[in-house]
PDB file of N, CA, C and O in Angstrom:
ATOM      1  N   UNK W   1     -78.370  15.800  18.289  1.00 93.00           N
ATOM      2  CA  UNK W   1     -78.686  14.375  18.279  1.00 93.00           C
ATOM      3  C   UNK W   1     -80.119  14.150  17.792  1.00 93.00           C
ATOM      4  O   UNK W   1     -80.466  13.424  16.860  1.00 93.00           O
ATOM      5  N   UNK W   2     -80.960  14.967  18.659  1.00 96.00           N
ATOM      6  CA  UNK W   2     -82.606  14.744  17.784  1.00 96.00           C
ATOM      7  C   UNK W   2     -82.743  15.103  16.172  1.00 96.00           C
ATOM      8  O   UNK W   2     -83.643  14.597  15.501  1.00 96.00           O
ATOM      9  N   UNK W   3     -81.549  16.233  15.476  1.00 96.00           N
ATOM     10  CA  UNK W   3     -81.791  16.117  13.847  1.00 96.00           C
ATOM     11  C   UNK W   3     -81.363  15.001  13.421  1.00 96.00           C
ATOM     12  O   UNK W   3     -81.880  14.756  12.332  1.00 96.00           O
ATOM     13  N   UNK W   4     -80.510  14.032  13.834  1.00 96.00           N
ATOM     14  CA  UNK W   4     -79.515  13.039  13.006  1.00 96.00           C
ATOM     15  C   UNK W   4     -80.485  11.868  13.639  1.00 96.00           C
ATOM     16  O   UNK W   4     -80.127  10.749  13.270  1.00 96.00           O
ATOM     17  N   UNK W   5     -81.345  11.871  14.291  1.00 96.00           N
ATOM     18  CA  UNK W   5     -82.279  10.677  14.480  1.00 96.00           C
ATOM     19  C   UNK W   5     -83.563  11.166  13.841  1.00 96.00           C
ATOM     20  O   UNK W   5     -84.379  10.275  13.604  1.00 96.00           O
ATOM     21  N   UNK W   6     -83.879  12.306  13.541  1.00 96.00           N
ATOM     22  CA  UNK W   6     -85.629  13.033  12.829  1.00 96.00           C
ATOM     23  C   UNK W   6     -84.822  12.206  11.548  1.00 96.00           C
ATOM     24  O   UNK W   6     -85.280  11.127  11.175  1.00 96.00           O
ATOM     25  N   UNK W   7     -83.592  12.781  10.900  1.00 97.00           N
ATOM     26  CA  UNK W   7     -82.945  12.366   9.356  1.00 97.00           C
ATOM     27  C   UNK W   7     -82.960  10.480   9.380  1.00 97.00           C
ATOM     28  O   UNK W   7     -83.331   9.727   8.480  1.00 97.00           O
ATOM     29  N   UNK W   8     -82.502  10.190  10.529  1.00 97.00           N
ATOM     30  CA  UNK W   8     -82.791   8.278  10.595  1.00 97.00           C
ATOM     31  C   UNK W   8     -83.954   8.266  10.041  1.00 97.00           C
ATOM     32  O   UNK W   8     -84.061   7.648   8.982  1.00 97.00           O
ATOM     33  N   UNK W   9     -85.040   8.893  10.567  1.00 97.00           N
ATOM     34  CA  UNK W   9     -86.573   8.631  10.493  1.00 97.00           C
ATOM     35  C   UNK W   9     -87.352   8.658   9.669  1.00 97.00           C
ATOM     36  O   UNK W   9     -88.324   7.927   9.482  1.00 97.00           O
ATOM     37  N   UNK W  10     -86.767   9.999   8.796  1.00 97.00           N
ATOM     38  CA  UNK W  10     -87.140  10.273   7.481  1.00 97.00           C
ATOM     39  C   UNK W  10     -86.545   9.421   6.420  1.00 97.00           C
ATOM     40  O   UNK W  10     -87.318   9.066   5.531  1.00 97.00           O
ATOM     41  N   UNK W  11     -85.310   9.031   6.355  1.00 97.00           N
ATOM     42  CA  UNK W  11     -85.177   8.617   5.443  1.00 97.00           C
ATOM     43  C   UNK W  11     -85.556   6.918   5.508  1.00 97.00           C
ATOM     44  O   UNK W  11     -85.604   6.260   4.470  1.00 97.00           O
ATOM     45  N   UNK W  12     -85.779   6.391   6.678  1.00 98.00           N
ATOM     46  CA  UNK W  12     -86.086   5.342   6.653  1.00 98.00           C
ATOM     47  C   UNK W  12     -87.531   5.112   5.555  1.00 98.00           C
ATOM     48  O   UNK W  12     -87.521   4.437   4.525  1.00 98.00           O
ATOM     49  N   UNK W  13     -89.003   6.067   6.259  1.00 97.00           N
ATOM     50  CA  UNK W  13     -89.678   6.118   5.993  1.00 97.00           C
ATOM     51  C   UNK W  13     -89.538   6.234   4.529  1.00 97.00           C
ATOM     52  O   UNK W  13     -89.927   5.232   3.930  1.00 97.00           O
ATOM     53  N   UNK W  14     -89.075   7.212   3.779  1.00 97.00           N
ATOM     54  CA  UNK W  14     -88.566   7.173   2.437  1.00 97.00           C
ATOM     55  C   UNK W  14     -88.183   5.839   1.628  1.00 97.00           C
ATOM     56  O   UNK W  14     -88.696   5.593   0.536  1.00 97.00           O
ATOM     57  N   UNK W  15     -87.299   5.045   2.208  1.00 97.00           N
ATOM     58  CA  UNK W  15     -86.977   3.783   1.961  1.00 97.00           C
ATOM     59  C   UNK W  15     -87.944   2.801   1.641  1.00 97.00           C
ATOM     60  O   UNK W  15     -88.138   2.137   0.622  1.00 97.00           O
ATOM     61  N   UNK W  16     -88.726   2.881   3.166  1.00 97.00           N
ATOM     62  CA  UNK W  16     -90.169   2.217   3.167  1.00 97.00           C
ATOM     63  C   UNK W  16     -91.336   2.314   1.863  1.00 97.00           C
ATOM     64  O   UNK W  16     -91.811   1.336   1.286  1.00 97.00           O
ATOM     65  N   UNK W  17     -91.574   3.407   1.645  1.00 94.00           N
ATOM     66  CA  UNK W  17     -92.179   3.994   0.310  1.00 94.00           C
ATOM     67  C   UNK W  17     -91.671   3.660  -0.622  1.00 94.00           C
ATOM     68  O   UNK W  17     -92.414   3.525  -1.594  1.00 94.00           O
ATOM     69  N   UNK W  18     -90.278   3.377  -0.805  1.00 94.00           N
ATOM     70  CA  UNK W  18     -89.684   3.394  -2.488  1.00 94.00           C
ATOM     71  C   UNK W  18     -90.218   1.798  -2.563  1.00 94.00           C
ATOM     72  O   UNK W  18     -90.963   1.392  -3.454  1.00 94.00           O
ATOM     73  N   UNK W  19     -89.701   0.974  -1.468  1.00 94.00           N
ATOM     74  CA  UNK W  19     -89.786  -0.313  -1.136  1.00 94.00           C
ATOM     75  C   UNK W  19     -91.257  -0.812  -1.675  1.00 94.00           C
ATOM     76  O   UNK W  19     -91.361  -1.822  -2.371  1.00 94.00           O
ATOM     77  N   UNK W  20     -92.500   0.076  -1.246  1.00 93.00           N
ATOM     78  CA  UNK W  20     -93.304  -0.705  -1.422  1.00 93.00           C
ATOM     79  C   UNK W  20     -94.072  -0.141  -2.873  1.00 93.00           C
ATOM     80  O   UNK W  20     -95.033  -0.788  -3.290  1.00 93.00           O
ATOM     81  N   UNK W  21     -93.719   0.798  -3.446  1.00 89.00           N
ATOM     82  CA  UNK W  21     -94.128   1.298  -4.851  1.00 89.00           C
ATOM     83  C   UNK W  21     -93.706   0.331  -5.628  1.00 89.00           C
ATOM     84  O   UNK W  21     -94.436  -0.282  -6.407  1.00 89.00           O
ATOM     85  N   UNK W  22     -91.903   0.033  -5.384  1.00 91.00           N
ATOM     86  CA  UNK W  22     -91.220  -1.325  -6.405  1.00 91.00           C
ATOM     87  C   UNK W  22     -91.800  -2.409  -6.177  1.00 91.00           C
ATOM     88  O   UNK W  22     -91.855  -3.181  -7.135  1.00 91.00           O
ATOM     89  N   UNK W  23     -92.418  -2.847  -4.889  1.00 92.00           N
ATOM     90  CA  UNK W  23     -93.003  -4.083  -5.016  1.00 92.00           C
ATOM     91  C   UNK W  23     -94.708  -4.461  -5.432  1.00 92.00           C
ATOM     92  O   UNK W  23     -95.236  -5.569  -5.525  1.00 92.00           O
ATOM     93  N   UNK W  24     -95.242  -3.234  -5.609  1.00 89.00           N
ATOM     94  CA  UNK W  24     -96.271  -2.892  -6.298  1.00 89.00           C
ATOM     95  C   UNK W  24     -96.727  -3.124  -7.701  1.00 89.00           C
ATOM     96  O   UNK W  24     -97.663  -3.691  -8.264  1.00 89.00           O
ATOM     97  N   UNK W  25     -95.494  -2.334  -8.071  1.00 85.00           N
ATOM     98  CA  UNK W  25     -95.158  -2.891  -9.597  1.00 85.00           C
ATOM     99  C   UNK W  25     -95.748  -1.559 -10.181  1.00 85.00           C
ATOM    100  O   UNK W  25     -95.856  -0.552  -9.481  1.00 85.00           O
ATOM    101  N   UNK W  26     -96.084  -1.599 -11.360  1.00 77.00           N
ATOM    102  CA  UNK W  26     -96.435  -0.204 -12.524  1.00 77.00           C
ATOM    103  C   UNK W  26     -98.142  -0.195 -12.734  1.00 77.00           C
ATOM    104  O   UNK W  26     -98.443  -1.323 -13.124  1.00 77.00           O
ATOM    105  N   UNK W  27     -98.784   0.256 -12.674  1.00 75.00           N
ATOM    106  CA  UNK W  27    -100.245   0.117 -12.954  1.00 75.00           C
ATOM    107  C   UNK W  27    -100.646  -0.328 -13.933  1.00 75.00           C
ATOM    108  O   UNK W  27     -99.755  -0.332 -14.782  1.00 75.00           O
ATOM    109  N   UNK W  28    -101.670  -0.774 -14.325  1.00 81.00           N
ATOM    110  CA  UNK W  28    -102.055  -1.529 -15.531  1.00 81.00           C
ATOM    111  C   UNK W  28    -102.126  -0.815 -16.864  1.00 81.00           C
ATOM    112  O   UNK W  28    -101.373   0.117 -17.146  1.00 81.00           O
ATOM    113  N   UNK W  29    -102.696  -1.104 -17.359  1.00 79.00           N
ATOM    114  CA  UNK W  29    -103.120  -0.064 -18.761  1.00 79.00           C
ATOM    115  C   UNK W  29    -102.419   0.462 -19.965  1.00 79.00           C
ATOM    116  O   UNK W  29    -101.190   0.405 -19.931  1.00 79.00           O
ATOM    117  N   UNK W  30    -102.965   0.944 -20.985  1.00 80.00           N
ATOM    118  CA  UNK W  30    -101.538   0.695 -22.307  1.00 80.00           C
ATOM    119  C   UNK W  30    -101.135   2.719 -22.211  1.00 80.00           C
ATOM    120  O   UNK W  30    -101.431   3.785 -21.672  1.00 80.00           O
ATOM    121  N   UNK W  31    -100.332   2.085 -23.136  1.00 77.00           N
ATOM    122  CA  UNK W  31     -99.947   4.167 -23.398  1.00 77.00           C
ATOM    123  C   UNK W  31    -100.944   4.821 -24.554  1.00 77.00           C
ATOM    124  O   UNK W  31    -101.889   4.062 -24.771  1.00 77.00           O
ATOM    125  N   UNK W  32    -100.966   5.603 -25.069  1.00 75.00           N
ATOM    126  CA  UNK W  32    -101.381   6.183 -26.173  1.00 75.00           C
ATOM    127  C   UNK W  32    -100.473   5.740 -27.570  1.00 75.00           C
ATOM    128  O   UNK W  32     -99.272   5.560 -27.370  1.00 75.00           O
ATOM    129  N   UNK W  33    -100.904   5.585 -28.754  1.00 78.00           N
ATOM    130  CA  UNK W  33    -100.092   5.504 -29.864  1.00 78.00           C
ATOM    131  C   UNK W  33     -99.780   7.229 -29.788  1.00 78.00           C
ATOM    132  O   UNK W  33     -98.636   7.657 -29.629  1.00 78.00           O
ATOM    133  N   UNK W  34    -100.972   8.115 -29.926  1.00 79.00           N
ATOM    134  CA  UNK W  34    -100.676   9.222 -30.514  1.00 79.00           C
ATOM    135  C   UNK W  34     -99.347  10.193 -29.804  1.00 79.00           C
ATOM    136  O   UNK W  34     -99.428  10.558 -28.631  1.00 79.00           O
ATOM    137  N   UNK W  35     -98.220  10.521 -30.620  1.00 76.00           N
ATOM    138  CA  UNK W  35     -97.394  11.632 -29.745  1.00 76.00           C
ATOM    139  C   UNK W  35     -97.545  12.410 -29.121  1.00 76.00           C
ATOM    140  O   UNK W  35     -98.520  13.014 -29.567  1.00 76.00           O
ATOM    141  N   UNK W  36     -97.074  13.035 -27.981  1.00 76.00           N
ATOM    142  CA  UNK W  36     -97.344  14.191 -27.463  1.00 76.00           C
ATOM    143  C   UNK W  36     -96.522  15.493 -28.635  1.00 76.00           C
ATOM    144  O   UNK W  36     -95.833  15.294 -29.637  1.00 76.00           O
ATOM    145  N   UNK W  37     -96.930  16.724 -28.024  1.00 70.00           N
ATOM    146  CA  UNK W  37     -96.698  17.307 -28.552  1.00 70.00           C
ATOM    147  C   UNK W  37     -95.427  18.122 -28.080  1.00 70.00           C
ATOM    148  O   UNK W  37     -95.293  18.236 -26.862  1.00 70.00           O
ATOM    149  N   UNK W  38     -94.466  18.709 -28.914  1.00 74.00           N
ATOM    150  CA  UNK W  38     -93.228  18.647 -28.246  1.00 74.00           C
ATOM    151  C   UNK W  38     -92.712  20.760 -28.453  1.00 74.00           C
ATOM    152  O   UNK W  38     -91.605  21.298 -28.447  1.00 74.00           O
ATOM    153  N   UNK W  39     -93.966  21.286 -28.588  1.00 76.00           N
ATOM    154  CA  UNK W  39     -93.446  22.863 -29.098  1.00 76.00           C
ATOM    155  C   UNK W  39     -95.223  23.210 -28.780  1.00 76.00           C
ATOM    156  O   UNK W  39     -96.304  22.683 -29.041  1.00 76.00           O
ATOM    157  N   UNK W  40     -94.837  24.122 -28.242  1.00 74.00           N
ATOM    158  CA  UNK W  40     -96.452  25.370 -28.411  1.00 74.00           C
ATOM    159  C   UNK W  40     -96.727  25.424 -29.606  1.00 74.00           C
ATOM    160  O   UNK W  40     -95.991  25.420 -30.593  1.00 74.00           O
ATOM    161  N   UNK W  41     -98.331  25.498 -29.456  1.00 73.00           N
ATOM    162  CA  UNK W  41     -99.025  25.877 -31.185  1.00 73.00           C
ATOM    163  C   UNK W  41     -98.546  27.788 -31.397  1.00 73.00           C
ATOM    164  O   UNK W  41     -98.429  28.697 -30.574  1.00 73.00           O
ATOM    165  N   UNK W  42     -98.387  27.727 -32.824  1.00 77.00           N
ATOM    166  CA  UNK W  42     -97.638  29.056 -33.423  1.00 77.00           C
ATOM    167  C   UNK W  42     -98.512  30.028 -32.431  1.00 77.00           C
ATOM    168  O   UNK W  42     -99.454  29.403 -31.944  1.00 77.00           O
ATOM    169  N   UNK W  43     -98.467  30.889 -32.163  1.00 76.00           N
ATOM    170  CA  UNK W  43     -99.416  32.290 -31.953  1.00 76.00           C
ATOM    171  C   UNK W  43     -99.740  32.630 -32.883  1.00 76.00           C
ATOM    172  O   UNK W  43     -98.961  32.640 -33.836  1.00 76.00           O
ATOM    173  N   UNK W  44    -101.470  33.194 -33.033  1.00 71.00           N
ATOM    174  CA  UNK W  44    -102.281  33.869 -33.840  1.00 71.00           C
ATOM    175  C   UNK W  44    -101.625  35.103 -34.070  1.00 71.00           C
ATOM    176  O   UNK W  44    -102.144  35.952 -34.794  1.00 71.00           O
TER     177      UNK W  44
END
């Protein structure tokens, strides 16, 4: 009974967090134009 109420607890808390990141919203600021890079540089 105390794991299936620790798991209530946790996942509530979890909930709580997702809850308040989405209502937060995304941080400000732009992206980069330049691409990342998508392969390791060759080896010397």
């Amino acid at each position: 009974m105390r794991a299936l109420a620790a798991a209530a607890v946790g996942l509530a808390a979890a909930l709580a967090l997702v809850l308040t990141v989405t209502a937060i919203g995304p941080p400000e600021g732009k992206t980069s134009p330049k691409p990342l890079l998508t392969s390791a540089p060759a080896h010397p």
